[in-house]
XYZ file of C-alpha atoms in Angstrom:
508
model
C 121.731 156.916 16.016
C 122.704 160.156 14.239
C 119.173 161.630 14.529
C 119.180 164.887 16.592
C 117.293 164.756 19.903
C 114.471 167.167 19.035
C 111.262 167.305 21.086
C 109.282 165.656 18.278
C 111.757 162.792 18.000
C 111.804 162.256 21.784
C 108.030 161.774 21.741
C 108.163 159.417 18.762
C 107.972 155.629 19.004
C 111.384 155.295 17.271
C 113.114 157.119 20.112
C 111.174 155.150 22.718
C 112.286 151.909 21.151
C 115.906 152.990 20.575
C 116.156 154.216 24.149
C 116.017 150.623 25.333
C 117.313 148.989 22.186
C 120.645 150.749 22.546
C 120.945 149.317 26.041
C 119.961 145.791 25.061
C 121.730 145.474 21.684
C 124.686 147.876 21.862
C 125.831 148.208 25.505
C 129.272 149.645 24.724
C 129.763 152.931 26.596
C 126.726 154.705 25.119
C 125.432 157.609 27.205
C 121.617 158.026 27.247
C 119.839 161.314 28.081
C 118.044 161.374 31.436
C 114.411 162.064 30.513
C 112.595 160.354 33.401
C 109.166 160.992 31.922
C 110.148 159.607 28.538
C 111.737 156.573 30.194
C 108.538 155.728 32.022
C 106.455 156.271 28.897
C 108.761 154.080 26.819
C 108.781 151.423 29.523
C 104.970 151.286 29.716
C 104.610 151.174 25.927
C 107.158 148.384 25.476
C 105.685 146.398 28.391
C 102.295 146.486 26.728
C 103.866 145.469 23.418
C 105.952 142.574 24.768
C 103.874 141.294 27.662
C 103.725 137.461 27.341
C 99.986 137.351 28.128
C 99.216 139.266 24.922
C 100.525 136.437 22.712
C 98.920 133.016 22.256
C 101.429 131.365 19.935
C 103.940 129.430 22.142
C 106.960 130.559 20.122
C 105.883 134.204 20.072
C 105.052 133.984 23.770
C 108.578 132.717 24.537
C 110.225 135.469 22.473
C 107.989 138.115 24.051
C 108.934 136.908 27.527
C 112.655 137.295 26.747
C 112.162 140.828 25.387
C 109.915 141.738 28.313
C 112.626 140.704 30.794
C 115.263 142.678 28.880
C 113.120 145.800 28.862
C 112.508 145.444 32.607
C 116.225 145.071 33.223
C 116.962 148.158 31.105
C 114.397 150.230 33.005
C 115.820 149.216 36.392
C 119.276 150.365 35.319
C 118.302 153.583 33.540
C 115.911 154.738 36.274
C 118.501 154.335 39.052
C 121.028 157.187 39.217
C 123.845 155.004 40.584
C 123.379 152.165 38.087
C 122.885 154.705 35.295
C 126.207 156.382 36.139
C 127.995 153.022 36.003
C 126.303 152.183 32.690
C 127.108 155.579 31.149
C 130.822 155.078 31.855
C 131.352 151.352 31.252
C 128.278 150.066 29.455
C 126.516 146.829 30.304
C 129.772 145.052 31.204
C 130.236 147.447 34.128
C 127.014 146.222 35.719
C 128.265 142.637 35.676
C 131.237 143.311 37.985
C 130.886 141.827 41.471
C 131.268 144.184 44.392
C 129.120 147.194 43.344
C 126.618 146.362 46.076
C 129.043 147.545 48.764
C 130.030 150.778 46.986
C 128.621 154.072 48.234
C 125.993 155.449 45.896
C 127.117 159.081 46.172
C 130.118 158.813 43.886
C 131.410 161.031 41.106
C 132.093 159.503 37.658
C 135.837 159.595 38.372
C 135.342 157.734 41.670
C 133.100 155.169 39.978
C 135.712 154.569 37.259
C 138.436 154.099 39.914
C 136.253 151.649 41.861
C 135.431 149.733 38.682
C 139.102 149.351 37.788
C 139.881 148.147 41.318
C 137.097 145.548 41.192
C 138.268 144.408 37.748
C 141.823 143.922 39.026
C 140.557 141.894 41.977
C 138.459 139.718 39.663
C 141.430 139.055 37.364
C 143.608 138.188 40.355
C 140.976 135.744 41.653
C 140.654 134.115 38.211
C 144.420 133.744 37.871
C 144.800 132.329 41.352
C 141.957 129.846 40.812
C 143.555 128.736 37.543
C 147.085 128.088 38.814
C 146.707 128.150 42.634
C 150.246 129.496 43.144
C 151.864 128.872 46.531
C 155.277 129.932 47.719
C 157.419 130.512 50.791
C 160.662 132.331 51.472
C 162.421 131.678 54.791
C 165.663 133.172 56.115
C 167.719 131.901 59.056
C 169.702 134.465 61.064
C 172.520 133.378 63.404
C 172.465 135.741 66.420
C 174.689 133.677 68.723
C 177.127 136.564 69.138
C 174.425 138.577 70.916
C 174.373 136.096 73.797
C 177.773 134.350 73.853
C 180.708 136.596 72.876
C 184.467 136.099 73.178
C 185.248 139.720 74.106
C 188.900 139.061 74.901
C 189.510 137.766 71.362
C 187.887 140.683 69.527
C 188.860 143.772 71.530
C 191.688 144.748 69.161
C 189.905 143.837 65.870
C 188.200 146.526 63.740
C 184.494 146.529 64.441
C 184.973 144.154 67.353
C 182.633 146.229 69.504
C 179.571 145.254 67.423
C 177.881 141.846 67.678
C 178.363 139.639 64.619
C 174.991 138.618 63.132
C 174.826 136.647 59.884
C 172.293 134.956 57.619
C 173.322 131.320 57.664
C 170.500 129.684 55.714
C 167.727 130.439 53.239
C 164.928 128.419 51.640
C 162.685 129.338 48.679
C 159.857 127.175 47.354
C 157.065 127.669 44.819
C 154.341 125.561 43.201
C 151.633 126.002 40.563
C 148.766 123.841 39.296
C 147.627 123.184 35.735
C 144.241 121.452 35.212
C 144.518 118.892 32.411
C 140.975 117.463 32.420
C 138.010 117.536 34.775
C 139.611 114.788 36.865
C 143.363 115.251 36.210
C 145.624 117.991 37.563
C 149.358 118.540 37.139
C 151.367 120.256 39.880
C 154.851 121.649 39.289
C 156.912 122.630 42.327
C 160.501 123.516 43.067
C 162.697 124.683 45.904
C 166.175 126.084 46.556
C 168.018 125.852 49.880
C 171.371 127.030 51.223
C 172.972 126.495 54.640
C 176.394 127.736 55.734
C 177.568 128.172 52.170
C 176.284 124.810 50.896
C 173.095 124.597 48.898
C 170.971 122.627 46.519
C 167.585 122.438 44.896
C 164.974 120.110 43.480
C 162.010 120.136 41.133
C 158.943 117.899 41.307
C 156.184 117.055 38.855
C 152.968 115.504 40.191
C 149.941 114.273 38.245
C 146.807 113.736 40.326
C 143.632 111.938 39.247
C 140.354 112.098 41.158
C 138.929 108.585 40.852
C 135.701 109.153 42.796
C 134.135 111.319 45.472
C 135.879 109.154 48.064
C 139.460 109.144 46.837
C 142.271 110.162 44.509
C 145.719 108.991 43.501
C 148.849 110.733 42.270
C 152.218 109.941 40.712
C 155.257 112.040 41.581
C 158.501 112.460 39.642
C 161.318 114.493 41.102
C 164.958 115.367 40.594
C 167.531 117.266 42.610
C 171.243 117.834 42.980
C 171.399 116.331 46.488
C 169.324 113.157 46.731
C 168.868 112.300 43.042
C 165.770 111.275 41.061
C 162.573 110.250 42.883
C 159.547 108.175 41.869
C 156.545 108.119 44.195
C 152.930 106.967 44.414
C 150.298 108.311 46.803
C 146.678 107.244 47.399
C 143.965 108.942 49.471
C 140.719 107.263 50.532
C 137.761 108.237 52.720
C 136.940 105.216 54.879
C 133.949 106.751 56.691
C 132.493 110.270 56.829
C 134.759 110.917 59.854
C 137.861 108.900 58.975
C 140.322 108.795 56.051
C 143.500 106.919 55.089
C 146.594 107.991 53.131
C 149.217 105.538 51.788
C 152.466 106.562 50.111
C 155.533 104.774 48.725
C 158.614 106.047 46.943
C 161.959 105.082 45.461
C 164.933 107.464 45.722
C 167.965 107.040 43.429
C 170.727 108.401 45.645
C 174.527 108.229 45.179
C 174.525 105.529 47.850
C 172.081 103.337 45.939
C 168.321 102.820 45.932
C 166.513 104.081 49.025
C 162.905 102.794 49.248
C 160.395 104.342 51.648
C 156.727 104.067 52.525
C 154.266 105.596 54.964
C 150.735 105.016 56.181
C 148.563 107.570 57.948
C 145.025 107.428 59.282
C 143.065 110.336 60.713
C 139.737 110.750 62.446
C 137.494 113.696 63.317
C 137.047 113.598 67.101
C 134.696 116.587 67.057
C 133.953 119.598 64.859
C 137.321 121.271 65.575
C 139.582 118.390 66.640
C 141.487 115.819 64.563
C 143.516 112.816 65.694
C 146.356 111.417 63.541
C 148.344 108.180 63.639
C 151.267 107.767 61.208
C 153.798 104.999 60.538
C 156.831 105.755 58.380
C 159.518 103.334 57.146
C 162.696 104.341 55.370
C 165.770 106.463 56.146
C 163.918 108.079 59.105
C 161.588 105.372 60.401
C 159.158 106.516 63.093
C 155.713 106.146 64.638
C 153.896 109.422 65.320
C 150.596 110.242 67.002
C 149.207 113.767 67.219
C 146.162 115.707 68.319
C 145.223 118.941 66.523
C 142.498 121.367 67.597
C 141.757 124.330 65.320
C 139.144 126.988 66.110
C 138.429 130.482 64.840
C 140.634 132.082 67.498
C 143.285 129.428 68.289
C 145.295 126.438 67.063
C 146.685 123.749 69.414
C 148.922 120.760 68.571
C 150.199 117.932 70.774
C 152.470 115.309 69.151
C 154.555 112.322 70.280
C 157.087 110.586 68.009
C 159.079 107.406 68.634
C 161.674 106.676 65.986
C 165.238 106.382 64.773
C 167.161 108.638 65.146
C 164.676 111.181 66.587
C 162.081 110.767 69.330
C 160.376 113.780 70.828
C 157.370 115.309 72.564
C 156.047 118.580 71.149
C 153.312 121.037 72.173
C 152.409 124.297 70.401
C 149.730 126.966 70.746
C 148.747 129.781 68.377
C 146.333 132.645 69.069
C 144.597 134.363 66.133
C 143.566 138.004 66.445
C 140.314 138.880 64.692
C 141.686 141.884 62.795
C 142.139 142.841 59.145
C 145.863 141.998 59.202
C 145.176 138.432 60.464
C 147.799 138.800 63.204
C 148.855 135.616 65.012
C 151.134 135.017 68.017
C 152.504 131.556 68.706
C 154.674 129.596 71.079
C 155.919 125.995 71.264
C 158.150 123.680 73.251
C 159.830 120.540 71.887
C 161.983 118.100 73.820
C 163.664 114.842 72.844
C 166.998 113.047 72.425
C 168.379 116.096 70.617
C 167.694 118.430 73.573
C 165.021 121.051 74.193
C 163.831 123.901 71.972
C 161.491 126.761 72.920
C 160.068 129.006 70.178
C 157.924 132.130 70.190
C 156.972 134.552 67.443
C 154.310 136.406 65.472
C 152.808 136.396 61.994
C 151.052 139.226 60.173
C 149.567 139.974 56.767
C 151.595 142.887 55.342
C 149.718 143.252 52.046
C 146.803 141.747 50.195
C 149.076 139.039 48.740
C 151.804 138.408 51.311
C 152.417 137.357 54.905
C 155.498 137.954 57.060
C 156.436 136.074 60.231
C 159.337 136.208 62.693
C 160.218 133.465 65.200
C 162.879 133.325 67.896
C 164.166 129.828 68.706
C 166.102 129.147 71.936
C 167.530 125.633 72.262
C 169.884 123.555 74.329
C 172.450 122.880 72.927
C 171.442 124.541 69.604
C 171.629 128.172 70.788
C 169.516 131.131 69.648
C 168.151 131.587 66.118
C 165.895 134.192 64.500
C 163.705 132.858 61.672
C 162.001 135.202 59.192
C 159.481 133.818 56.673
C 157.717 135.498 53.793
C 154.753 133.939 51.973
C 153.904 135.486 48.574
C 150.527 134.040 47.515
C 150.481 135.358 43.991
C 153.914 136.872 43.457
C 156.710 135.039 41.616
C 154.173 133.944 38.990
C 156.455 135.183 36.265
C 159.198 132.820 37.463
C 156.951 129.813 36.934
C 155.154 130.883 33.753
C 158.013 129.306 31.797
C 157.311 126.024 33.570
C 153.641 126.271 32.589
C 154.670 126.873 28.962
C 156.735 123.681 29.062
C 153.615 121.767 30.044
C 151.900 123.110 26.905
C 154.605 122.010 24.447
C 153.146 118.590 23.685
C 149.614 119.929 23.220
C 150.926 122.707 20.959
C 152.797 120.189 18.794
C 149.582 118.227 18.198
C 147.600 121.416 17.469
C 150.183 122.596 14.915
C 150.162 119.197 13.150
C 146.365 119.303 12.901
C 146.357 122.902 11.607
C 149.111 122.227 9.054
C 147.161 119.292 7.619
C 144.265 121.613 6.705
C 146.279 124.813 6.096
C 144.713 126.334 9.192
C 145.834 128.864 11.794
C 149.487 128.744 12.937
C 150.939 131.355 15.301
C 154.436 132.162 14.034
C 155.386 134.870 16.536
C 153.534 136.510 19.419
C 154.813 139.156 21.811
C 153.042 140.739 24.767
C 154.006 143.845 26.749
C 155.192 147.389 26.123
C 156.546 148.063 22.630
C 158.885 150.980 21.836
C 158.978 152.592 18.393
C 162.100 153.843 16.661
C 161.179 157.434 17.478
C 161.093 156.815 21.223
C 163.812 157.969 23.543
C 166.910 155.831 23.531
C 166.842 155.186 27.269
C 163.354 153.708 27.046
C 163.413 149.942 26.552
C 160.768 147.530 25.359
C 159.325 145.190 27.991
C 157.816 142.194 26.232
C 157.559 138.427 26.633
C 157.219 135.662 24.044
C 153.692 134.175 24.177
C 153.748 132.173 20.940
C 153.253 128.805 22.638
C 150.426 129.878 25.021
C 148.446 131.454 22.168
C 148.880 128.479 19.831
C 147.574 126.316 22.689
C 144.329 128.384 22.631
C 143.735 127.810 18.892
C 140.672 125.642 18.221
C 139.213 124.781 14.820
C 141.519 127.314 13.098
C 140.255 130.152 15.297
C 141.628 132.159 18.211
C 139.168 134.206 20.267
C 140.252 136.459 23.149
C 137.618 138.242 25.223
C 137.571 141.847 26.401
C 139.887 141.511 29.410
C 143.555 141.903 30.264
C 145.620 139.246 28.527
C 147.989 139.036 31.513
C 145.540 136.558 33.044
C 145.826 134.016 30.222
C 147.674 130.727 30.947
C 151.388 131.157 30.304
C 151.150 134.969 30.389
C 152.258 137.386 33.074
C 152.545 141.175 33.334
C 156.067 142.217 32.231
C 155.465 145.917 32.986
C 152.994 146.420 35.823
C 151.059 149.673 35.576
C 152.136 150.452 31.996
C 150.142 150.261 28.767
C 150.547 146.908 27.028
C 149.748 145.393 23.632
C 149.738 142.012 21.904
C 151.571 141.708 18.572
C 150.815 138.669 16.429
C 152.316 137.249 13.241
C 150.331 134.262 12.022
C 149.756 132.134 8.928
C 146.352 131.115 7.583
C 145.792 129.229 4.321
C 149.459 129.708 3.534
C 149.232 133.520 3.714
C 150.978 135.714 6.277
C 148.874 137.910 8.595
C 149.806 140.466 11.223
C 147.861 142.346 13.924
C 148.516 144.490 16.995
C 145.838 144.451 19.701
C 145.523 146.558 22.864
C 145.700 144.746 26.201
C 141.979 144.767 27.010
C 140.751 144.790 23.402
C 138.869 141.672 22.230
C 140.604 139.789 19.431
C 139.342 137.277 16.892
C 141.588 135.776 14.219
C 141.972 135.011 11.364
C 140.678 138.130 9.604
C 141.039 139.281 6.023
C 142.065 142.762 7.206
C 145.167 141.297 8.899
C 146.535 139.928 5.624
C 150.018 141.067 4.578
C 150.254 141.844 0.876
C 152.976 140.073 -1.073
C 154.679 143.395 -1.912
C 155.356 144.044 1.778
């Protein structure tokens, strides 16, 4: 309130009530004075007033119990210096952030603000990853044959002939995201690009999965590519017993050489807590029968596999050791022998940042030669590349929403931009960094209303951060009851439309 904090007012019942009322009813960055004696006095007085045992009417007793719990919560926060410091800076929302329990209590306000922002970023990253579950890999093949088998007599007189010739001869990039449709249906969009010795291609796949029961699920896959052609597939998973499951899959590939049907059947069984046994039969272009044994523990991973098929039959054994460190370092080695020859591989894998993993593997084969493989896994990067794909999934839902809103002259998003805007008075070399989010926002409209909570909008479906680390805004042009409206909202500012104050007058 605007009342000055005089000694008489501090001792009054109005101040004692407002001391806690401001915490309970208006928890938005309000700083309270630290009068420990007055806090205790207010707490005792309000406890006596709202104690449930002092009320006989059931409804009054229920209301008193709610207020009593709120007062107790307020006292716990305001009487603790660490919690009080968090509340003074961020309000009640700051106390709801997970992770404060591991933060040192001797922190300055600046350190607390920095820790809060870090925890908020981690929470937004977890929410975004849970929503879309992005997965991706980048692998690079390096041909280092010239290091081991050189024709020195042919290159002595050529410029640069004294240096070994090492080249990147292949590369593969893949990425996938998920989009929950209903409680039991999920859509998965994935794509990949590959190149090898100057020749390359790519494909894109769309999968819709339905969970039919606790014991099984089924999915339909549609794919297209510039190498093999369109693909239609069906896959079913079923738990037979608590220790055994079965997977069946069939597909039809439309290749330039005609239709190419295929099917596979796999059964697996838990042999013990850490060991699985697999048996797979596959019919199609690469028919084979494969049996494998996989043992995975906290510190190691072991695989033994035998395949009999056309054209490849082989015996393979691999072992991986996992170091128990923060970087999740792993070293691995494998040997594989069959009709194609023998290949020995060894390498290491390490987490290089919170969101990415890098691995390097050396492969020595007869007659294949020597190859260095480098792989990079970005868990949450490249999201911006696939946000457009997520927007495409929303198009049909948005069309239905717009038809329903038009029929009742409701809320229609005409234009929406998110990012960093530059005014006419800004420097010429500074450019705007914005993305079009019209479709994602229209998809969030329900009953002619759009409500965005107090959090960064970069985490919304179909959004991504076009200017990491810079201040962002959301600019909206929308129509409601046939009248144009416009609003600009800060990134973390809550937004609720339509509003009368957003209306654009006819003169403008």
